[in-house]
Short mmCIF file of C-alpha atoms and ligand atoms in Angstrom, two decimals:
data_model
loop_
_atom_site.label_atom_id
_atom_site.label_comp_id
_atom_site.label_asym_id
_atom_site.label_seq_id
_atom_site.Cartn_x
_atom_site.Cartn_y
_atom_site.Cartn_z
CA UNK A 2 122.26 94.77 71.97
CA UNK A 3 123.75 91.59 70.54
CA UNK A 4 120.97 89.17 69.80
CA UNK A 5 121.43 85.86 71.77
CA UNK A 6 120.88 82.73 69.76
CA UNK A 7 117.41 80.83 70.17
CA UNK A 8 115.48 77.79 69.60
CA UNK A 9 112.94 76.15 69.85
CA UNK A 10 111.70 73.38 72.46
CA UNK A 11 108.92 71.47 72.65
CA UNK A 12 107.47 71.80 76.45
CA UNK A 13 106.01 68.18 76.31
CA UNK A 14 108.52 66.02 74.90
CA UNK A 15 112.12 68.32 75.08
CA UNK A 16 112.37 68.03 71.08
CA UNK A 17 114.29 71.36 69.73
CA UNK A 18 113.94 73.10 66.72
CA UNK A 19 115.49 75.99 65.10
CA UNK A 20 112.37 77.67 63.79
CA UNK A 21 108.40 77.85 65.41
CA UNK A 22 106.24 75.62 64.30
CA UNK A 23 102.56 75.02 65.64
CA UNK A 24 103.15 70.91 66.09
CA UNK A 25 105.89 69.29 67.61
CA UNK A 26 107.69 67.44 64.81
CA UNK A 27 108.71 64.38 67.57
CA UNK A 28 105.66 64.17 69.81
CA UNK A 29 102.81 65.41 67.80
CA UNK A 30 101.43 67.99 70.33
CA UNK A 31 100.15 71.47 69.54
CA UNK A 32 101.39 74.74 70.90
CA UNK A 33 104.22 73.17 73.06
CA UNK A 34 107.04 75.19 71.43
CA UNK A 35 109.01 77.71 73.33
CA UNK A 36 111.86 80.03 72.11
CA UNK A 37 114.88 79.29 74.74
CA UNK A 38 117.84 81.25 74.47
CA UNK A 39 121.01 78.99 73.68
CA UNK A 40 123.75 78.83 76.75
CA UNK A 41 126.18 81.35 76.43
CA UNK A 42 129.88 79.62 74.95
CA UNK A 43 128.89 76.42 74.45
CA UNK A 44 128.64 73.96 77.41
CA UNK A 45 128.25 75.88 80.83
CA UNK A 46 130.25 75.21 83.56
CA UNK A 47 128.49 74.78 87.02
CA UNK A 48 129.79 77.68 89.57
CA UNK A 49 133.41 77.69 88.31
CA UNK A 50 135.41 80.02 90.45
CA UNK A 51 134.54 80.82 94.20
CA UNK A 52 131.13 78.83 94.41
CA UNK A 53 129.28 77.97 98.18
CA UNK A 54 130.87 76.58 100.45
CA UNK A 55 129.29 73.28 102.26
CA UNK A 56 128.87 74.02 105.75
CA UNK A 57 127.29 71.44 108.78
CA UNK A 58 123.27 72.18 109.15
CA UNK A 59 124.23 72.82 112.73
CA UNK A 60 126.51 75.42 112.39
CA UNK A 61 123.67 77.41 109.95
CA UNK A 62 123.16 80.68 112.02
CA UNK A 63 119.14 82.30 111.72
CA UNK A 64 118.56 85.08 109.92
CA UNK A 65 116.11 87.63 110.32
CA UNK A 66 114.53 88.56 107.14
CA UNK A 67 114.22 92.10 106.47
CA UNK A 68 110.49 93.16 105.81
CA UNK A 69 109.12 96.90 105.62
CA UNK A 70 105.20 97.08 106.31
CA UNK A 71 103.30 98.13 103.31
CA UNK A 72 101.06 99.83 106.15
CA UNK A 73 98.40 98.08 104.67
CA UNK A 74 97.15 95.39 107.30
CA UNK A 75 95.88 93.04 104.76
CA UNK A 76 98.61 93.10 102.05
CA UNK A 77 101.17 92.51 104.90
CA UNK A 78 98.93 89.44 106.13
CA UNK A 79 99.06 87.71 102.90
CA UNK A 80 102.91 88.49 102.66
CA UNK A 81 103.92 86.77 105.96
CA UNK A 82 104.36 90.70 107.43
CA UNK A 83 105.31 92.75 105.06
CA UNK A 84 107.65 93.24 102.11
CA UNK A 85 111.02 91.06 102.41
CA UNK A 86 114.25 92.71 101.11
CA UNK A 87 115.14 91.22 97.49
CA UNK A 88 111.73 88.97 96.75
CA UNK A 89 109.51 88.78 93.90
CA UNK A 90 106.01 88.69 94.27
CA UNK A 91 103.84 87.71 92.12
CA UNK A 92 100.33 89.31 92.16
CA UNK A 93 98.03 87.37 89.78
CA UNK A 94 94.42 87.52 89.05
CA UNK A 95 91.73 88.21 86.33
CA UNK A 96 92.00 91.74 84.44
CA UNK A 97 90.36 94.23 86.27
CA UNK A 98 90.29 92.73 89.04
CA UNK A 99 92.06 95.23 90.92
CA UNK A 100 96.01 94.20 90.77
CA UNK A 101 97.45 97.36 89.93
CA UNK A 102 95.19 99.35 91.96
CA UNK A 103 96.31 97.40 95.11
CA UNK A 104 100.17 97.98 93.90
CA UNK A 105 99.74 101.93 93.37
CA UNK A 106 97.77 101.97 97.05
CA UNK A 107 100.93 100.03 98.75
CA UNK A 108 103.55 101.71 96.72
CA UNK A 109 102.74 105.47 97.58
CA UNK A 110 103.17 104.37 100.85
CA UNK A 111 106.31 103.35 100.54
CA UNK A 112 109.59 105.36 101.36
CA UNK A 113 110.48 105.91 97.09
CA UNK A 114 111.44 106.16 95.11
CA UNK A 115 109.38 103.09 93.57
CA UNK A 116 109.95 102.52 90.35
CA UNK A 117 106.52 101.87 88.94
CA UNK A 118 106.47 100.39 85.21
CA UNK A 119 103.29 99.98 83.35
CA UNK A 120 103.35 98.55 79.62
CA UNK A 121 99.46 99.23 80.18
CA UNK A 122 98.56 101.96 81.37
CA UNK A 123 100.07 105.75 80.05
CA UNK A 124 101.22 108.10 83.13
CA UNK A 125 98.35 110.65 82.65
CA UNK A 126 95.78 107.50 83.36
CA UNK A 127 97.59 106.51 86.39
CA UNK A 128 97.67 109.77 87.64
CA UNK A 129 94.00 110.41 87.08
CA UNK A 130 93.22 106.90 88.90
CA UNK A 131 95.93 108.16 92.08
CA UNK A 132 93.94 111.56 91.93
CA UNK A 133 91.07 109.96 92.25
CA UNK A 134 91.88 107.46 95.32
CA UNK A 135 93.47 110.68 96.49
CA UNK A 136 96.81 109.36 96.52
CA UNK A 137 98.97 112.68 97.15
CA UNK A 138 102.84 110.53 96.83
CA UNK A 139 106.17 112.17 95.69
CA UNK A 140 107.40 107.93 95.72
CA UNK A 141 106.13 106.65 92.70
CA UNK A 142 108.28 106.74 89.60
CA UNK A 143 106.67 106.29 86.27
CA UNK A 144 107.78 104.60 83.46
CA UNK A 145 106.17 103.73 80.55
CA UNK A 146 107.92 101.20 79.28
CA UNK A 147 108.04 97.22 77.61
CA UNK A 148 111.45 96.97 77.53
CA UNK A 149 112.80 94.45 80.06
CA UNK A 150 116.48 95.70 79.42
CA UNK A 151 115.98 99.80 79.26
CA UNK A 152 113.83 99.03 83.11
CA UNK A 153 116.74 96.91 84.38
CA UNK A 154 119.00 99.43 83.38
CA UNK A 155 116.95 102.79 84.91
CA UNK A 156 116.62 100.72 88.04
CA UNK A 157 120.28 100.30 88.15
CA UNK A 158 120.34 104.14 87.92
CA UNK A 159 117.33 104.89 90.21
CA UNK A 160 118.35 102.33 93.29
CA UNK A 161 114.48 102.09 93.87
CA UNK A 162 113.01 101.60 97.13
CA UNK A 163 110.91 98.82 95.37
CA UNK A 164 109.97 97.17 91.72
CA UNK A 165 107.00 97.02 89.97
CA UNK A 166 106.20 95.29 86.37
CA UNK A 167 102.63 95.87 85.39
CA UNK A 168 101.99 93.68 83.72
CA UNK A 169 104.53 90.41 82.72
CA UNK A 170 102.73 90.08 79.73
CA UNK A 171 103.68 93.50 78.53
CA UNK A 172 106.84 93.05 79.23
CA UNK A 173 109.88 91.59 76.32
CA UNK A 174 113.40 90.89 76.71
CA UNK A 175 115.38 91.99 73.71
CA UNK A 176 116.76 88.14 73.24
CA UNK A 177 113.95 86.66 72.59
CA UNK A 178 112.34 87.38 69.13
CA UNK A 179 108.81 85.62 70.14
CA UNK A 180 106.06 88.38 70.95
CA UNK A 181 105.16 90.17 74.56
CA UNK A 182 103.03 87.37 76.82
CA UNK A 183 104.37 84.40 75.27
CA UNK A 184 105.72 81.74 77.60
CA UNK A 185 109.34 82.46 76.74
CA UNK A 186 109.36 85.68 77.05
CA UNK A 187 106.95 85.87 80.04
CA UNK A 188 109.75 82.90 81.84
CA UNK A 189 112.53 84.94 80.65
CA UNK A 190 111.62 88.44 81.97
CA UNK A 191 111.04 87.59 85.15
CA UNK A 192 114.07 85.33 85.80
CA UNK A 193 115.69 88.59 84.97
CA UNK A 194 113.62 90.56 87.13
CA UNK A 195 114.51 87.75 89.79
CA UNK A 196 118.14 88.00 89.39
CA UNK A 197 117.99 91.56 89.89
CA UNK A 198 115.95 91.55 92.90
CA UNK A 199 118.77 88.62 94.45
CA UNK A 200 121.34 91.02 93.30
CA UNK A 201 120.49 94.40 94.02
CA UNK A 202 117.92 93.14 97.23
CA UNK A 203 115.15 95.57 95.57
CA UNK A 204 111.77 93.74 96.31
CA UNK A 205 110.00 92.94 92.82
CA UNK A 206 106.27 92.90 92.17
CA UNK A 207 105.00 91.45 88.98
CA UNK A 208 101.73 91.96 88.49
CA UNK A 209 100.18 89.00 86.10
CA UNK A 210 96.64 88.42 84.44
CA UNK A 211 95.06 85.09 84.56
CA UNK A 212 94.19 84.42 81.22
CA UNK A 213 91.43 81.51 80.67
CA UNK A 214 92.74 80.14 77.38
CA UNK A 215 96.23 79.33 77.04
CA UNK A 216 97.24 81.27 74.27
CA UNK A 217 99.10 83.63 76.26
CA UNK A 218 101.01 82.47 79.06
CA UNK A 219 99.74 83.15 82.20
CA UNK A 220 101.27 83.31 85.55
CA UNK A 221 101.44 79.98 86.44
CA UNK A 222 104.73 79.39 84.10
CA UNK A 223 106.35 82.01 86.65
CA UNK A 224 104.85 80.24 90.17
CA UNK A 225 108.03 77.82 90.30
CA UNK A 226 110.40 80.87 89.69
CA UNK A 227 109.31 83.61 92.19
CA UNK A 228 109.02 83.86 96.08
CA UNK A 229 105.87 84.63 96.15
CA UNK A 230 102.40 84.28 94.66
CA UNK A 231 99.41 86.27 95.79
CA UNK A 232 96.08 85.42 93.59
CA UNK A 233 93.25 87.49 93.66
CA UNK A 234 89.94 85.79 94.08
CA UNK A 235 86.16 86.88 94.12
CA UNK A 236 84.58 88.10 90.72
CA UNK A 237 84.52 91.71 89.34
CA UNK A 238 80.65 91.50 90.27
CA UNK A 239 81.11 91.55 93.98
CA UNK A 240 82.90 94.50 95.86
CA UNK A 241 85.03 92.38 98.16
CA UNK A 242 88.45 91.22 96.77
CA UNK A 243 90.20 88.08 98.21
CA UNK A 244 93.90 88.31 98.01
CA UNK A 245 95.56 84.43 98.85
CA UNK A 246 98.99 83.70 99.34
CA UNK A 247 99.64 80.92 97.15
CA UNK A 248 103.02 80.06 97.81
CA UNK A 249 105.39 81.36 99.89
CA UNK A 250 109.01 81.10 100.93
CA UNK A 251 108.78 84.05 103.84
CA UNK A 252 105.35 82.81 105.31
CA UNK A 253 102.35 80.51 105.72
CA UNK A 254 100.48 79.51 102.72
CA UNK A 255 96.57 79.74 102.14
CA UNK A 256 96.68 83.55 104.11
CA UNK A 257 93.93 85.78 103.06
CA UNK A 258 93.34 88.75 102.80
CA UNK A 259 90.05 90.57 102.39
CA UNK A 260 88.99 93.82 100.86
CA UNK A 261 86.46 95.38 99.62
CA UNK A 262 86.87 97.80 96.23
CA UNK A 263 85.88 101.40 96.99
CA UNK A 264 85.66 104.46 95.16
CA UNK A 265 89.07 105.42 96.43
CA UNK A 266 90.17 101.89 95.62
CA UNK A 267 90.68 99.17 98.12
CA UNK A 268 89.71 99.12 101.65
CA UNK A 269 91.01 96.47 103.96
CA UNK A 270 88.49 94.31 105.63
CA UNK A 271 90.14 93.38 109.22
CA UNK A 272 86.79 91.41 110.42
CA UNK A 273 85.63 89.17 107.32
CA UNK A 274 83.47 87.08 109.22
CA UNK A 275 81.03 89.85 110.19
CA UNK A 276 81.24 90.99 106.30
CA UNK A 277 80.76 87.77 104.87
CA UNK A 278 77.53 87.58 107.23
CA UNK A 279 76.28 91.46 106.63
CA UNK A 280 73.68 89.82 104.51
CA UNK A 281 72.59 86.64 105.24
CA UNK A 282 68.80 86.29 105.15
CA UNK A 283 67.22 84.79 108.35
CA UNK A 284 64.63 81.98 108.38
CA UNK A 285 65.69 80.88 105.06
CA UNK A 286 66.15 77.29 104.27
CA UNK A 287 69.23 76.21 102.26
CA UNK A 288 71.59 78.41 104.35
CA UNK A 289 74.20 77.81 107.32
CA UNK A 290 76.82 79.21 108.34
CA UNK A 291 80.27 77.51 108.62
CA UNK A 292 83.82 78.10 110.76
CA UNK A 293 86.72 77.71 107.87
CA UNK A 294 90.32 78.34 108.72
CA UNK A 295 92.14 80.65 105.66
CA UNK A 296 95.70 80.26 106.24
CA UNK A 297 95.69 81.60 110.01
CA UNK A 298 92.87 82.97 110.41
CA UNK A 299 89.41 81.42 111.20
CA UNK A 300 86.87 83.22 108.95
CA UNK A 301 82.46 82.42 109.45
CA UNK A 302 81.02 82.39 105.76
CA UNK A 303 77.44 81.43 104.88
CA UNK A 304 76.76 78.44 102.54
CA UNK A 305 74.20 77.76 100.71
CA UNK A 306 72.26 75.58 98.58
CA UNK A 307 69.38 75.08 96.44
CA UNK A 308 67.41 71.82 95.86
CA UNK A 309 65.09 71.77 93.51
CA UNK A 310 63.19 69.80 91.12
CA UNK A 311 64.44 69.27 87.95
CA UNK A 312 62.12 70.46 85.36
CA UNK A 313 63.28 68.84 82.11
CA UNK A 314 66.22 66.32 81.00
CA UNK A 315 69.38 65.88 82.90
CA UNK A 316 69.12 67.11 86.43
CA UNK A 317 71.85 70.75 86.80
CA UNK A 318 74.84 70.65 89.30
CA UNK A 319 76.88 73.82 90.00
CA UNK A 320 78.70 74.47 92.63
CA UNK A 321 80.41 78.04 93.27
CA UNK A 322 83.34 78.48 95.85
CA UNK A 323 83.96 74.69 96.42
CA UNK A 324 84.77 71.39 94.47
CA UNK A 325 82.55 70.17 92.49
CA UNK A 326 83.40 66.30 92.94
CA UNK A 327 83.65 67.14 97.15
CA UNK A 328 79.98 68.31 96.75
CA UNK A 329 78.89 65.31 94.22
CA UNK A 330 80.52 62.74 97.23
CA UNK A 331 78.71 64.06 99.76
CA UNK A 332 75.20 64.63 97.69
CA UNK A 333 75.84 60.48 97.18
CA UNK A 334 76.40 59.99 101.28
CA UNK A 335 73.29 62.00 101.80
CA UNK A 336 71.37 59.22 98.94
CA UNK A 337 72.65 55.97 100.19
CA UNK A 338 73.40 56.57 104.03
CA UNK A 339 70.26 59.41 104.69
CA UNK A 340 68.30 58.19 102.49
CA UNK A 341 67.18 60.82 100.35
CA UNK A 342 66.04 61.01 97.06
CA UNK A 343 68.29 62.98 95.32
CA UNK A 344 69.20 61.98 91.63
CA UNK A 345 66.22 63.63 90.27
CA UNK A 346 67.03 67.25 91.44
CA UNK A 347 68.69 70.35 90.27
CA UNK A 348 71.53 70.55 93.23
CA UNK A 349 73.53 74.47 93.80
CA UNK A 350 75.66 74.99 96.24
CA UNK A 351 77.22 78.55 96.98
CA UNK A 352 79.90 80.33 98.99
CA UNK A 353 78.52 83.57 99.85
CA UNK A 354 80.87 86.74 99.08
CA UNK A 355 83.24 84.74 96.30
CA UNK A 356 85.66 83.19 98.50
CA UNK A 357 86.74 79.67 97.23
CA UNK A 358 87.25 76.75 100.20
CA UNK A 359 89.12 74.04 99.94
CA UNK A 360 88.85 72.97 103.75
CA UNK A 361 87.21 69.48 104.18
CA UNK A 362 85.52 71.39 107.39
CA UNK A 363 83.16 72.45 104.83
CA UNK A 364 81.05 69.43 104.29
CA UNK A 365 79.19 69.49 107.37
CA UNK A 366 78.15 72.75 106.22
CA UNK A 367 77.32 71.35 102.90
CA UNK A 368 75.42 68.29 104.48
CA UNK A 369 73.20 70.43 106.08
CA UNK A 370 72.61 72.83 103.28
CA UNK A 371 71.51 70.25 101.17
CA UNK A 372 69.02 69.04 103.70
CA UNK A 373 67.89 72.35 104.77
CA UNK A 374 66.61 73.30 101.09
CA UNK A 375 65.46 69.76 100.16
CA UNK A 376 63.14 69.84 103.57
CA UNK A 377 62.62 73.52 103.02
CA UNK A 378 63.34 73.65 107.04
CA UNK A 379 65.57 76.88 108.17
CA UNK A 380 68.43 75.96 109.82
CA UNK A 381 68.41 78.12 113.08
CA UNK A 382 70.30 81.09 112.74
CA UNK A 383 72.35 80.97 115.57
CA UNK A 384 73.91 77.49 114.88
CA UNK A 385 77.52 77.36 113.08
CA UNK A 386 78.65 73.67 111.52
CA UNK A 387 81.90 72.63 110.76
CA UNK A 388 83.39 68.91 110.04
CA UNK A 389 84.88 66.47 107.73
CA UNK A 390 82.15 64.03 106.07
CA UNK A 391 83.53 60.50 105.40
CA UNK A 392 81.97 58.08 102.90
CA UNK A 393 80.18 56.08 105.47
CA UNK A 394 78.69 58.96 106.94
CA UNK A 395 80.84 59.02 109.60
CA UNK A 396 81.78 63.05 110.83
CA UNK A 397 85.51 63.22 111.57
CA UNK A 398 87.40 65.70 112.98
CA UNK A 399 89.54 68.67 111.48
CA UNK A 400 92.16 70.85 112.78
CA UNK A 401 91.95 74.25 114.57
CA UNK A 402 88.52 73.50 116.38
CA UNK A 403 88.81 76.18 119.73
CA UNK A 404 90.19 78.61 116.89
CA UNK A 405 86.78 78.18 115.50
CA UNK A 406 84.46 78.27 118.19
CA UNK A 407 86.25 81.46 119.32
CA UNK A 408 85.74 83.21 116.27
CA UNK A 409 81.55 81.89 116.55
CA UNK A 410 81.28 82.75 119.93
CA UNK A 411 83.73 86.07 119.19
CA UNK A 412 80.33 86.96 116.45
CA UNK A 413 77.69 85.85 118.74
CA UNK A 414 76.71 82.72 117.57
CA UNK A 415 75.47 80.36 120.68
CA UNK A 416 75.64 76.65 119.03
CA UNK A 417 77.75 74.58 117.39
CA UNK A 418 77.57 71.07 115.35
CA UNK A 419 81.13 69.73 115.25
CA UNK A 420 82.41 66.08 115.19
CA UNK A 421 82.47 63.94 118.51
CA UNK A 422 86.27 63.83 118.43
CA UNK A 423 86.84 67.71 118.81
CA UNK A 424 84.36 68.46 121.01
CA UNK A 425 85.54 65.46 123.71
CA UNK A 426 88.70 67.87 123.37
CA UNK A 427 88.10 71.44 123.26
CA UNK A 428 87.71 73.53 126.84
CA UNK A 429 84.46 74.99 127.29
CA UNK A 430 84.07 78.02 125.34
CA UNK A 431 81.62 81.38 126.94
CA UNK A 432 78.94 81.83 125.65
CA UNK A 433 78.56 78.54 123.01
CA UNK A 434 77.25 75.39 123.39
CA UNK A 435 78.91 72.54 121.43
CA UNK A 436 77.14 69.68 120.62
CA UNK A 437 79.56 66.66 119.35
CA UNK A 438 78.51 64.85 116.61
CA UNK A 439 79.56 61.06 114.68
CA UNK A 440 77.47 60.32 111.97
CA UNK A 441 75.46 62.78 109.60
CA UNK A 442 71.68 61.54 110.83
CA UNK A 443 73.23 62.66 114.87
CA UNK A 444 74.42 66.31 112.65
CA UNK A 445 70.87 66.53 111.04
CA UNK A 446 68.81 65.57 114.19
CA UNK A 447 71.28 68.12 116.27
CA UNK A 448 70.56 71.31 113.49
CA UNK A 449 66.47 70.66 113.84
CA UNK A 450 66.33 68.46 110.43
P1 TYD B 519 92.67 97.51 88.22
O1 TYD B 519 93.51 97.70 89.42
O2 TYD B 519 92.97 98.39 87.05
O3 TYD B 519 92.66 96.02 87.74
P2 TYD B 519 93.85 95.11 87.18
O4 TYD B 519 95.10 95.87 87.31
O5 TYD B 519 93.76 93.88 88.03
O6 TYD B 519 93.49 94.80 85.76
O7 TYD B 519 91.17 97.70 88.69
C1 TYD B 519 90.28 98.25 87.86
C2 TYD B 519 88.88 98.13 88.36
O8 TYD B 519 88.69 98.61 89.67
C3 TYD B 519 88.02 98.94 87.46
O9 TYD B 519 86.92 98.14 87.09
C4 TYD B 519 87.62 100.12 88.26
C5 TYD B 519 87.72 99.65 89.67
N1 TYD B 519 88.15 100.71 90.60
C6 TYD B 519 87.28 101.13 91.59
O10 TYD B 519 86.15 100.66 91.69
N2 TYD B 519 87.67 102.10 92.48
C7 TYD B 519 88.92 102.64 92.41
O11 TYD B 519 89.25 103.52 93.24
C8 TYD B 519 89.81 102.20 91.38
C9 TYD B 519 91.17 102.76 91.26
C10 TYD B 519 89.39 101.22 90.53
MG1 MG B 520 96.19 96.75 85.72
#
């Protein structure tokens, strides 16, 4: 194949030179140079020839995306419903995490062939993992292969069913001389991979591992380019696998999905609240249990928090499974406006089973937490929380609030601490009693504090 001619240009500043250096020659910054491939014949001309047409907004007639269920519930969740005709997805996530076990499950259940390409993995280990999950599929396609152009071009022969490139960062396009996983070639492979999945209207998975350094590129260069983005969340500690739609142009954002990794790989979890709760410890203090909405779907997870003491020099703050500052804010409300004495104490807060929330629901939960452990008073376990803390201590309300209580009263829990606001709104719910809170002493007094 010809080789295209490349540069190289400085991400920060847009500086271009024709050989890699470490520093940018104009801005001073380090690592910011990517090989680009130089436009083909010069200037380009924009959509010469028959281009789009501009057509009123009203006149736009709906069209009904094409999707084909993966037939696994929780994988179709976080894609809006199931797999649209021509996307790329983007499945990202820490190695090992469980990315291309997730893709081999879905695939094999697929109407093939799928044409399955691992730079990773050889055949015989993928077969011995499919053996082993008991995956019995004529479907899947193997090929072994780095080669962005020889896939493109067996695809073209093949007329798969569906795409898969495990992972981007094995993968090179022969234009590019920079090595496997950096950001040029990692950009540059899947706008390929994107243009053939417009063209042909073969779905495209990409599997991608988050990589902590930036070194090699990971994922995120490719968010802005592809359809979708699914991230896997929950440590390699913990059975249960999130899956979370990042962005998507076929469905709602912030889905989840919930499994749980198996010995015959993963299992979809269709009731998360009652898994998230399997093990809470009753009587404890430090623990509560809070309504969150993921994406659409309200989901009961425990919190919990430890107060303690600090023994020597500067007092320890972690928080797992929610932001840091968030928790910091309301660990200030709780000094000034409840007056507690906080500043000399180890403070951890935890989201039980590795899900990460971003909802401001959470701080009620948080709130009383906090208080619970400093106190070392259980909050009853019956009780859910959920509400937006403001600076002044005031409780405000949040979005979704019957969906919430449903789900509670759905798991059996028979009270619930929510701001004033929703509960002067919400219809009486069976079976739970909602108490209506403004401030944060009202929340404490209401959980027993
Ligand atoms: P994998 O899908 O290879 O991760 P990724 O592609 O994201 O790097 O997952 C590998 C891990 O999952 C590995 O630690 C073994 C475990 N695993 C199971 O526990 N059960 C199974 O059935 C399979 C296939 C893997
Ligand atoms: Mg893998």
């Amino acid at each position: 194949m010809a080789k295209t001619k490349t540069f190289y240009q400085c991400q920060a500043c847009g500086h271009s030179t024709p050989r890699w250096m470490g520093k940018c020659p104009d801005c001073g910054q380090w690592n910011t140079l990517v090989e680009e491939k130089e436009p083909r014949g010069g200037s380009r001309k924009l959509n010469a020839g028959p281009g789009a047409v501009p057509q009123p907004l009203s006149s736009v007639r709906e069209q009904e995306t094409e999707r084909t269920s993966t037939l696994i519930g929780e994988f179709d969740r976080v894609l809006g419903g199931g797999i649209v005709t021509g996307s790329v997805v983007l499945i990202g996530g820490d190695p090992g995490i469980g990315k291309s076990t997730l893709l081999l499950q879905a695939m094999a259940k697929l109407e093939g062939p799928v044409l399955y390409v691992s730079g990773e993995e050889s055949p015989e280990q993928i077969k011995l993992r499919a053996d082993r999950m008991g995956l019995t599929s004529d479907s899947i396609m193997l090929m072994p292969e780095t080669s962005l152009e020889s896939v493109l071009l067996a695809a073209s022969d093949m007329q798969p069913s569906a795409l898969v490139l495990d992972s981007i960062q094995t993968m090179r396009t022969e234009e590019l001389d920079s090595a496997p996983g950096s950001v040029g070639q990692v950009r540059d492979c899947a706008a390929k991979a994107m243009f053939y999945a417009k063209s042909s209207g073969v779905p495209a998975f990409i599997i991608g591992h988050v990589t902590k350094d930036g070194a090699i590129a990971g994922p995120r260069v490719l968010e802005h380019i592809v359809d979708t983005v699914l991230y896997f969340e929950g440590d390699r500690g913990h059975s249960y696998r999130i899956l979370r739609t990042v962005k998507n142009r076929f469905g709602p954002t912030n889905e989840i999905g919930v499994f749980e990794m198996s010995d015959q790989g993963l299992r979809g979890i269709e009731n998360p609240s009652e898994m998230f709760l399997s093990e809470r410890p009753e009587g404890v203090a430090g623990s509560v249990v809070i309504a969150s909405i993921e994406g659409t779907r309200p989901v009961l997870v425990e919190l919990q928090a430890l107060v303690s003491q600090t023994g020597f020099g500067v007092p320890r703050r972690t928080s797992i499974g929610m932001d840091h500052q968030r928790v910091s804010l309301l660990v200030a409300v709780l000094e000034k406006l409840g007056g507690m004495q906080l500043s000399g104490m180890d403070i951890f807060t935890n989201v039980v089973g590795g899900l990460k929330l971003v909802e401001p629901a959470l701080d009620m939960g948080v709130i009383l937490a906090l208080t619970s452990s400093l106190r070392e008073k259980p909050i009853p376990p019956d009780l859910i929380a959920f509400g937006e803390v403001g600076l002044s201590g005031e409780i405000r309300a949040v979005s979704q609030a019957e969906t919430r209580l449903k789900e509670a009263a759905k798991i059996g829990f028979k009270r619930a601490i929510i701001p004033k606001n929703n509960a002067e709104r919400v219809p009486a719910i069976k079976g739970i009693e909602v108490i209506g809170v403004s401030n944060i002493s009202e929340a404490l007094e209401a959980a027993g504090l």
